[in-house]
Amino acid sequence: MSDPRVEGDTTTVQVLEVLEPGLLTTVQDAGRPGLGHLGIPQGGFADPWSGALANLLAGAPAEAPLLEITALGPRLAVLAALAVGLTGADLGAVAGTADAIRAGRGRRLDPGRAHAIEIGEELAFDPTLAVPNTGFRAYLAVPGGLAVPRVLGSAATSLAGGFGGLAGRALRAGDRLSSVLPGPARPSGTTSAPWSDSPSRPFLPPGTVRGRVRVVPLGASRPAPLEHLCSRPWQVAPTSDRMGLRLDGVALPSGSGEALSHGVVRGTIQVPPDGRPIVLLADHQPTGGYPVVGVAADADAAVLGQLAPGDEVRFEAIPLQAALEARRAVRDALPGLARDPANSGAGRWDELWRWARG
Amino acid sequence: MTGAVEQPRLPSVEPFGEAALLVTLGDTLDVVTARRAQALATAIRSSVGDDPRWADIVPAAASVLVRFDPLALEREAVRETVARLATEVPAAPPRPADARTHAIRVAYGGEDGPDLAALAAVTGMRVEDVIDLHASEEYEVAFLGFAPGFAYLLSVPDPIALPRLATPRPRVPRGSVGIAGRATGIYPAPLPGGWRLIGRTDAILFDPLDPDPVRLRPGDAVRFEPR
């Protein structure tokens, strides 16, 4: 067992070592809001629902730092027994000894649950076990959250800015990750999110549909070709990233091309001169100058964050009030999990704290 | 005018998704309008303090985006507060009292400013005259956006105020000084971008580890000194 290290008021223990980093694995949290006037993006979880849920399943605060895993997952050595929260896309997570995993005998870790993993095991992602059409990003959380220095108030990795997370970069082999509140949190069996057995919309927030994005029109003085946007499907282009989804399809009529830059939000749908829309994601720039046709309901942030290159996406115009109700439904679904000690592991905190303090 | 877009009365306050309002103060890129946007953002901030239900207040060229928690605040109350403050913004606010002046040393042309020669050719000016003209102006930081610490500086003199390149570069080197219409600016980090690059500076414009991470703040004056 690793020795706990006390740093100031915080006890940390090394819990994971990166053996292979995967395609793009970064530390993310709820981001750094309130700095748009300095040009600094909020950043944070690309799929905020899955990020918060993974943390709650692991027994961490909803906004705590965790690993955001893109398409092809990492291989991690487990340095301390702990319970991890796993959500988002099913990228084929397995746990077990290195030999067992290599022989295809690893324990399969389903998303939407907390899983106990043991010291000396590996936690890996086998792409041959990944389930198609479940999304693009998985979230892996540890009890108490990852111990990562805050930069401008957040541990979120800004890849474009080169700061936050682990020196502003994606994980690489040899990185060691510590948990703020580690411990032998062993859930009796596994803990599941209540809707995770619904095959029609696995792991997405209530009321949302994979590949469907609801859009709130702009004000009366800014009419825009929303009918065009909503009348046909679009494909997610491979040039998409955490800043924005670039969409291929029948190009929209583009406006003058360049307007005065103004503040924008996650979910803003811009139309550059080539008529192919861009939907802004977590790392979007705080201001933009392209014409805007509408803003995605924030309840669908999880849908947007789980779209992979090649996926099809459809837009549906809804009134502002409907977007508000959708937002309320998503918000109200999470605290239920947080309050339930069986899900959140919160009941174990006192015990874990004493253990970690030695 | 038939079929014309209904022109909003300014200032206009309109929804921008379910969790934000966009206040539009004007439709031009100029120092006075930018100061008005900054003044409105400052007024909103001092009115709401550090209430976390007001998530972000982002002033830009001629607008202020106000993000708020629509489940914790009534949209209509937010709209009324913002609209009232917008009508109280002075017609021509002064430069902020704490504004500073920065001298930025720039290596113009060559590899540092790959678009300088072409810009001179388009304008019919000599390269040295383009440099003199760009460096003769005292610019004001209108607002920050695009990237951490990226300041939009106004106003580029007319003869050299050329629009962006038709095709943006996938990667512009850190410190590059560019022109886009009436605005000039410095790339604080390697970024994609379509501004016409005329020079480059070693100045550090953004340091995330500094509690005061941004060097150029709205209202600050900036002079470029040819190296």
XYZ file of C-alpha atoms in Angstrom:
585
model
C 0.000 0.000 0.000
C 1.285 3.447 -0.851
C 2.131 5.725 2.038
C -0.199 8.674 2.299
C 1.495 12.027 1.812
C 0.153 15.024 3.636
C 0.536 18.278 1.724
C -0.854 21.202 3.669
C -4.436 20.319 4.524
C -4.634 17.753 1.760
C -3.684 14.113 1.963
C -2.798 12.510 -1.336
C -1.835 9.005 -2.362
C -0.552 7.854 -5.712
C -3.260 5.686 -7.219
C -2.508 5.237 -10.944
C 0.537 5.147 -13.207
C 0.189 5.648 -16.948
C 1.634 2.719 -18.912
C 0.142 3.776 -22.259
C -1.642 7.121 -22.572
C -4.308 6.272 -25.162
C -5.273 8.585 -28.021
C -6.027 11.713 -25.980
C -6.434 11.405 -22.226
C -6.527 14.642 -20.239
C -7.254 15.834 -16.718
C -10.523 17.778 -16.693
C -12.837 19.237 -14.103
C -15.766 21.662 -14.206
C -13.479 24.292 -15.752
C -12.698 27.920 -14.995
C -15.818 30.059 -15.507
C -15.776 33.817 -15.179
C -12.558 34.544 -17.111
C -14.033 35.099 -20.577
C -13.275 38.827 -20.363
C -9.545 37.918 -20.296
C -9.919 35.698 -23.366
C -9.610 32.580 -21.203
C -11.916 29.672 -22.144
C -13.956 27.947 -19.452
C -12.866 24.503 -20.643
C -13.565 21.450 -18.482
C -15.546 18.253 -19.136
C -16.527 17.957 -22.828
C -19.528 15.935 -21.563
C -20.350 17.667 -18.258
C -23.025 15.132 -17.304
C -20.710 12.127 -17.536
C -17.932 14.041 -15.790
C -20.103 14.919 -12.807
C -21.613 11.435 -12.670
C -18.235 9.664 -12.702
C -17.109 11.783 -9.772
C -20.262 11.121 -7.771
C -19.959 7.381 -8.394
C -16.348 7.457 -7.154
C -17.185 9.502 -4.072
C -15.716 12.777 -5.301
C -17.334 16.204 -5.566
C -19.167 16.505 -8.902
C -16.761 19.183 -10.160
C -13.519 17.388 -9.128
C -10.602 16.614 -11.489
C -10.746 13.260 -13.286
C -9.556 11.640 -16.519
C -11.344 12.394 -19.779
C -10.572 9.576 -22.190
C -11.035 9.983 -25.937
C -11.864 7.090 -28.301
C -8.876 4.868 -27.470
C -8.293 4.542 -23.749
C -5.081 4.341 -21.723
C -3.487 1.409 -19.906
C -3.006 2.232 -16.238
C -1.192 0.474 -13.402
C -3.162 0.478 -10.155
C -0.943 1.659 -7.265
C -3.576 1.575 -4.504
C -6.836 -0.298 -4.039
C -9.719 2.022 -4.747
C -13.139 2.428 -6.262
C -13.265 4.225 -9.591
C -16.301 5.834 -11.187
C -16.626 5.101 -14.915
C -19.098 6.848 -17.209
C -19.583 8.019 -20.757
C -18.774 6.003 -23.853
C -18.139 2.273 -23.474
C -14.547 2.134 -24.739
C -13.982 -1.447 -23.568
C -12.664 -0.937 -20.028
C -11.224 -4.000 -18.296
C -9.373 -4.606 -15.019
C -7.211 -7.469 -13.816
C -3.632 -8.616 -13.693
C -1.549 -7.767 -16.744
C -1.503 -11.450 -17.694
C -5.258 -11.817 -17.322
C -5.925 -8.769 -19.485
C -3.493 -9.947 -22.142
C -5.215 -13.331 -22.184
C -8.616 -11.660 -22.560
C -9.662 -12.670 -19.042
C -9.880 -9.191 -17.514
C -13.009 -8.118 -15.624
C -15.208 -6.056 -17.881
C -15.979 -2.608 -16.400
C -19.331 -1.255 -17.546
C -19.820 2.510 -17.725
C -22.407 4.049 -15.413
C -21.022 2.232 -12.389
C -18.377 2.337 -9.664
C -15.837 -0.499 -9.740
C -13.387 -1.783 -7.133
C -9.864 -2.247 -8.456
C -6.940 -3.755 -6.596
C -3.332 -2.771 -6.083
C -1.123 -4.525 -8.637
C -3.891 -4.740 -11.203
C -4.113 -2.877 -14.459
C -7.019 -0.848 -15.737
C -7.050 -0.886 -19.526
C -9.291 -0.200 -22.489
C -9.603 -2.917 -25.127
C -10.920 -1.376 -28.354
C -12.169 -4.779 -29.520
C -14.571 -4.768 -26.557
C -15.745 -1.183 -27.111
C -19.478 -0.900 -27.791
C -20.267 1.059 -30.964
C -22.592 4.053 -30.836
C -22.139 4.679 -27.131
C -20.134 7.868 -27.566
C -16.634 9.264 -27.998
C -15.405 10.007 -24.474
C -15.213 8.018 -21.243
C -14.714 9.511 -17.784
C -12.683 7.844 -15.028
C -12.908 9.326 -11.533
C -11.204 8.454 -8.254
C -12.345 9.016 -4.638
C -11.905 12.645 -3.662
C -10.799 13.567 -7.163
C -7.338 13.661 -8.742
C -4.766 15.754 -6.873
C -3.721 18.218 -9.571
C -2.549 21.806 -9.014
C -5.147 24.463 -9.805
C -4.194 26.968 -12.499
C -6.476 30.007 -12.643
C -8.801 28.195 -10.262
C -9.127 24.897 -12.107
C -7.288 21.647 -12.834
C -8.764 21.449 -16.353
C -6.240 20.901 -19.145
C -6.300 23.665 -21.756
C -4.585 21.985 -24.707
C -4.753 25.135 -26.841
C -3.413 27.295 -24.003
C -0.847 24.765 -22.826
C -1.763 25.102 -19.157
C -3.763 23.279 -16.496
C -3.895 19.523 -15.862
C -0.470 17.929 -16.267
C 1.601 20.860 -17.600
C -1.118 21.694 -20.126
C -0.706 18.453 -22.049
C -2.345 15.084 -22.530
C -1.207 12.160 -20.362
C 1.906 10.267 -21.355
C 3.591 7.069 -20.222
C 5.225 7.394 -16.825
C 2.808 10.000 -15.444
C 1.671 9.192 -11.907
C -1.708 10.340 -10.676
C -2.657 10.902 -7.069
C -6.039 10.918 -5.408
C -6.994 13.561 -2.878
C -8.986 11.145 -0.757
C -7.769 7.656 -1.571
C -8.605 4.465 0.094
C -9.814 0.947 -0.090
C -13.311 2.012 -1.063
C -14.817 -1.290 -1.988
C -18.408 -0.977 -3.028
C -20.323 -4.151 -2.253
C -20.561 -5.370 -5.783
C -20.914 -2.545 -8.257
C -22.953 0.603 -8.028
C -24.989 1.564 -11.017
C -26.724 4.633 -12.252
C -30.487 4.056 -12.356
C -30.990 4.413 -16.115
C -27.858 2.619 -17.252
C -29.890 -0.441 -18.218
C -31.827 1.546 -20.800
C -30.357 0.426 -24.113
C -32.036 3.163 -26.129
C -30.062 5.956 -24.506
C -27.238 4.488 -22.493
C -25.442 6.836 -20.154
C -26.941 10.078 -21.451
C -28.916 12.439 -19.202
C -32.689 11.999 -18.906
C -34.607 13.540 -21.788
C -31.688 13.540 -24.199
C -31.252 11.463 -27.350
C -27.952 10.444 -28.905
C -27.301 12.438 -32.071
C -30.179 14.875 -31.475
C -29.384 18.449 -30.502
C -32.113 20.912 -29.541
C -31.515 24.498 -30.603
C -32.869 27.755 -29.202
C -33.323 30.397 -31.924
C -31.821 33.835 -31.496
C -33.824 36.968 -30.761
C -36.269 38.533 -33.191
C -33.729 40.965 -34.609
C -31.373 38.190 -35.625
C -33.426 35.832 -37.801
C -31.321 33.008 -39.096
C -31.683 30.002 -41.382
C -32.609 27.554 -38.617
C -34.918 25.662 -41.011
C -31.934 24.798 -43.177
C -29.957 23.649 -40.174
C -32.818 21.491 -38.870
C -34.072 20.072 -42.168
C -31.283 17.589 -42.798
C -28.678 15.521 -40.961
C -25.043 16.567 -40.595
C -21.887 14.539 -40.212
C -19.217 15.289 -37.631
C -15.996 16.135 -39.495
C -12.653 14.599 -38.455
C -11.224 18.085 -37.866
C -13.487 18.449 -34.810
C -11.837 18.819 -31.411
C -12.588 19.970 -27.866
C -13.006 23.530 -29.141
C -15.741 22.749 -31.619
C -17.596 20.210 -33.728
C -17.171 20.925 -37.418
C -20.054 19.604 -39.476
C -20.194 18.354 -43.065
C -23.389 18.397 -45.091
C -25.261 20.549 -47.573
C -23.747 23.959 -46.852
C -25.940 26.627 -45.290
C -26.291 29.995 -46.973
C -23.579 31.989 -45.254
C -24.019 35.611 -44.408
C -21.545 38.396 -44.878
C -18.872 36.134 -43.455
C -17.368 38.454 -40.909
C -19.276 40.209 -38.176
C -18.153 42.031 -35.045
C -16.794 39.591 -32.476
C -19.082 39.047 -29.492
C -19.168 36.737 -26.510
C -20.305 33.168 -27.204
C -21.286 30.152 -25.081
C -20.842 26.380 -25.298
C -23.353 25.149 -27.872
C -23.227 28.277 -30.038
C -23.757 27.267 -33.691
C -21.612 29.411 -35.979
C -21.687 29.532 -39.771
C -18.328 30.432 -41.329
C -18.155 31.644 -44.947
C -18.064 28.061 -46.306
C -21.545 27.417 -44.877
C -20.510 24.405 -42.814
C -21.622 24.913 -39.207
C -19.354 24.780 -36.167
C -20.877 23.885 -32.779
C -18.746 25.244 -29.934
C -17.629 22.762 -27.261
C -15.982 23.124 -23.826
C -12.676 24.667 -24.989
C -14.318 27.247 -27.267
C -12.895 30.749 -27.467
C -14.887 33.195 -25.332
C -15.589 35.488 -28.310
C -16.362 34.751 -31.944
C -16.977 36.733 -35.108
C -18.815 34.237 -37.322
C -22.580 34.636 -37.836
C -24.612 32.573 -35.334
C -27.772 30.632 -36.290
C -28.765 29.446 -32.816
C -27.572 28.082 -29.498
C -27.869 24.436 -28.459
C -29.839 23.790 -25.289
C -27.283 23.241 -22.540
C -29.131 20.048 -21.571
C -27.673 18.597 -24.789
C -24.060 19.432 -23.855
C -23.588 15.732 -23.087
C -24.917 14.759 -26.524
C -22.515 17.198 -28.182
C -19.567 16.045 -26.085
C -20.147 12.417 -27.078
C -20.295 12.916 -30.856
C -17.436 11.203 -32.691
C -16.048 12.022 -36.128
C -18.361 10.414 -38.693
C -21.381 10.442 -36.380
C -24.637 11.853 -37.650
C -26.281 14.731 -35.822
C -29.742 16.266 -36.253
C -30.884 19.626 -34.964
C -34.338 20.413 -33.649
C -35.558 23.948 -32.939
C -37.243 24.334 -29.546
C -38.581 27.328 -27.628
C -36.418 28.861 -24.943
C -38.819 27.686 -22.233
C -38.425 24.059 -23.361
C -34.637 24.391 -23.150
C -35.040 25.671 -19.612
C -37.208 22.697 -18.633
C -34.714 20.301 -20.221
C -31.944 21.940 -18.217
C -33.958 21.549 -15.027
C -34.551 17.859 -15.700
C -30.825 17.223 -16.152
C -29.862 19.186 -13.057
C -32.461 17.440 -10.900
C -31.264 13.989 -11.919
C -27.745 14.318 -10.489
C -28.342 15.281 -6.835
C -30.450 12.165 -6.322
C -27.336 10.156 -7.015
C -25.228 12.412 -4.851
C -27.536 11.986 -1.847
C -27.600 8.215 -2.082
C -24.571 6.914 -0.179
C -24.812 3.635 -2.062
C -24.051 5.550 -5.248
C -21.749 8.309 -4.145
C -19.671 6.574 -1.534
C -20.115 9.687 0.615
C -20.813 7.572 3.704
C -17.296 6.244 3.529
C -15.558 9.582 3.667
C -14.992 9.716 7.422
C -13.576 6.239 7.447
C -11.398 6.965 4.398
C -10.164 10.189 5.868
C -9.022 8.451 9.068
C -7.319 5.771 7.025
C -5.580 8.260 4.786
C -4.354 10.258 7.761
C -2.903 7.073 9.205
C -37.065 48.298 -47.545
C -38.951 45.060 -48.003
C -37.842 41.844 -46.330
C -35.185 43.687 -44.377
C -34.087 42.432 -41.024
C -35.878 44.324 -38.293
C -33.234 46.630 -36.855
C -33.086 46.420 -33.076
C -33.241 49.610 -31.092
C -29.925 49.978 -29.359
C -29.044 48.994 -26.824
C -30.816 45.686 -27.495
C -30.974 42.842 -24.953
C -31.704 39.478 -26.516
C -31.574 35.829 -25.474
C -28.471 33.872 -26.467
C -29.523 30.342 -25.577
C -31.417 29.660 -22.344
C -28.537 30.727 -20.092
C -27.255 33.991 -21.566
C -28.271 37.416 -22.810
C -26.448 39.387 -25.483
C -26.499 43.150 -25.022
C -25.698 44.976 -28.255
C -24.580 48.586 -27.936
C -23.572 49.325 -31.525
C -22.452 47.844 -34.806
C -19.067 49.480 -35.363
C -15.506 48.696 -34.339
C -14.276 51.842 -32.636
C -12.732 52.909 -29.337
C -15.809 54.708 -27.994
C -18.165 51.763 -28.556
C -15.610 49.357 -27.077
C -15.237 51.593 -23.996
C -19.017 51.608 -23.617
C -19.061 47.788 -23.674
C -16.316 47.690 -21.024
C -18.183 50.272 -18.931
C -21.374 48.202 -19.087
C -19.508 45.020 -18.105
C -17.938 46.870 -15.162
C -21.337 48.217 -14.103
C -22.908 44.753 -14.225
C -20.013 43.291 -12.246
C -20.209 45.911 -9.514
C -23.973 45.487 -9.386
C -23.885 41.705 -8.876
C -20.591 41.364 -6.971
C -19.236 37.824 -6.946
C -22.675 36.199 -7.017
C -21.918 32.861 -8.718
C -25.367 32.787 -10.325
C -23.941 35.352 -12.760
C -21.517 32.987 -14.445
C -19.580 35.201 -16.834
C -19.728 38.720 -18.247
C -17.875 39.041 -21.553
C -17.520 42.469 -23.176
C -16.411 42.613 -26.820
C -16.271 45.146 -29.665
C -19.788 46.525 -29.290
C -21.595 44.072 -27.014
C -21.647 42.356 -23.645
C -22.554 38.700 -23.228
C -24.078 37.945 -19.829
C -24.113 34.288 -18.794
C -26.296 33.395 -15.831
C -27.839 30.384 -14.101
C -31.405 30.398 -15.463
C -32.592 27.933 -12.794
C -31.450 30.235 -9.979
C -32.292 33.643 -11.477
C -35.438 34.841 -13.227
C -34.616 35.665 -16.834
C -36.854 38.719 -16.772
C -35.137 40.098 -13.663
C -31.723 39.612 -15.266
C -32.949 41.269 -18.459
C -34.326 44.250 -16.541
C -31.125 44.736 -14.539
C -28.935 44.526 -17.623
C -31.203 46.734 -19.738
C -31.326 49.405 -17.043
C -27.528 49.435 -16.675
C -27.177 49.545 -20.479
C -29.214 52.749 -20.691
C -27.013 54.298 -17.989
C -23.730 53.755 -19.857
C -22.161 57.129 -20.729
C -22.169 58.071 -24.412
C -18.388 58.457 -24.375
C -16.772 56.923 -21.274
C -13.252 58.099 -20.418
C -10.263 55.764 -20.457
C -10.182 53.794 -17.157
C -8.281 55.579 -14.379
C -5.937 52.602 -13.876
C -5.079 52.224 -17.583
C -1.374 51.687 -18.292
C 0.879 52.327 -21.285
C 2.960 49.543 -22.828
C 5.870 49.764 -25.267
C 6.137 46.595 -27.372
C 9.357 46.059 -29.337
C 8.653 44.498 -32.734
C 10.862 42.978 -35.406
C 8.979 43.930 -38.585
C 9.011 42.002 -41.857
C 11.038 39.032 -43.037
C 10.233 35.706 -41.397
C 8.772 37.592 -38.434
C 6.205 39.392 -40.592
C 5.581 37.257 -43.685
C 2.667 39.399 -44.943
C 4.368 42.784 -44.640
C 5.729 42.960 -48.196
C 2.422 41.889 -49.733
C 0.526 44.385 -47.571
C 2.843 47.164 -48.747
C 2.346 46.073 -52.362
C -1.461 46.120 -52.036
C -1.435 49.592 -50.502
C 1.173 50.942 -52.938
C 3.328 52.032 -49.994
C 6.975 51.366 -49.291
C 7.601 48.721 -46.593
C 9.354 51.305 -44.390
C 6.331 53.591 -44.596
C 3.970 50.791 -43.577
C 6.169 50.132 -40.551
C 6.319 53.837 -39.685
C 2.576 54.172 -39.981
C 1.858 51.090 -37.844
C 4.372 52.211 -35.205
C 3.282 55.854 -35.210
C -0.128 55.151 -33.720
C -0.938 54.861 -30.025
C -3.432 52.012 -29.821
C -6.013 51.282 -27.157
C -6.962 47.800 -25.932
C -10.630 47.572 -26.964
C -11.331 44.124 -25.521
C -9.808 40.674 -24.999
C -11.006 37.578 -26.786
C -10.105 34.849 -29.273
C -7.393 33.413 -26.981
C -6.048 33.990 -23.457
C -4.529 37.463 -23.344
C -5.299 38.298 -26.997
C -6.009 42.058 -27.081
C -7.863 43.778 -29.922
C -5.989 47.077 -30.404
C -7.628 50.086 -32.067
C -7.279 51.778 -34.440
C -5.086 50.869 -37.401
C -4.644 53.879 -39.764
C -6.831 53.627 -42.857
C -4.217 53.018 -45.555
C -2.978 49.796 -43.934
C -6.304 48.594 -42.421
C -6.624 45.571 -44.710
C -9.064 42.734 -44.002
C -8.047 39.265 -42.849
C -6.440 36.769 -45.223
C -8.953 34.733 -47.217
C -7.370 31.539 -45.930
C -6.240 31.458 -42.284
C -2.914 29.882 -41.358
C -3.182 26.649 -39.355
C -0.482 27.915 -37.004
C 0.738 31.433 -36.310
C 3.940 31.704 -34.190
C 3.783 33.127 -30.675
C 4.345 36.884 -30.565
C 3.268 37.508 -34.160
C 1.854 40.998 -34.723
C -1.040 41.109 -37.173
C -3.572 43.414 -38.794
C -7.266 42.643 -39.360
C -9.142 45.718 -40.570
C -9.055 48.491 -37.987
C -7.634 46.127 -35.367
C -4.070 45.081 -34.714
C -3.041 42.433 -32.232
C -0.367 40.101 -30.917
C -0.753 36.300 -30.847
C 0.013 35.380 -27.187
C 0.571 31.712 -28.115
C 0.955 29.594 -31.252
C -2.569 29.606 -32.712
C -4.424 29.251 -35.988
C -5.231 32.663 -37.400
C -6.049 34.797 -40.408
C -4.569 38.167 -39.452
C -1.971 39.682 -41.825
C 1.340 39.162 -40.061
C 3.704 42.135 -40.220
C 6.113 41.490 -37.351
C 6.887 39.663 -34.149
C 7.654 40.462 -30.511
C 9.235 38.610 -27.592
C 6.794 40.193 -25.136
C 4.969 37.749 -22.836
C 1.261 38.596 -22.999
C -0.235 35.726 -21.021
C 1.177 33.847 -18.040
C -1.323 31.385 -16.567
C 0.786 30.965 -13.410
C 0.665 34.685 -12.636
C -2.328 35.653 -10.455
C -2.627 38.634 -12.816
C -2.264 36.516 -15.968
C -2.917 39.065 -18.695
C -0.488 41.884 -19.614
C -2.693 44.049 -21.859
C -5.976 45.062 -20.228
C -8.937 46.919 -21.709
C -8.237 50.658 -21.818
C -4.438 50.215 -21.757
C -2.422 52.108 -24.387
C 0.058 50.245 -26.602
C 2.921 51.606 -28.715
C 4.954 49.472 -31.103
C 8.680 50.206 -31.348
C 10.507 48.905 -34.435
C 13.578 46.922 -33.427
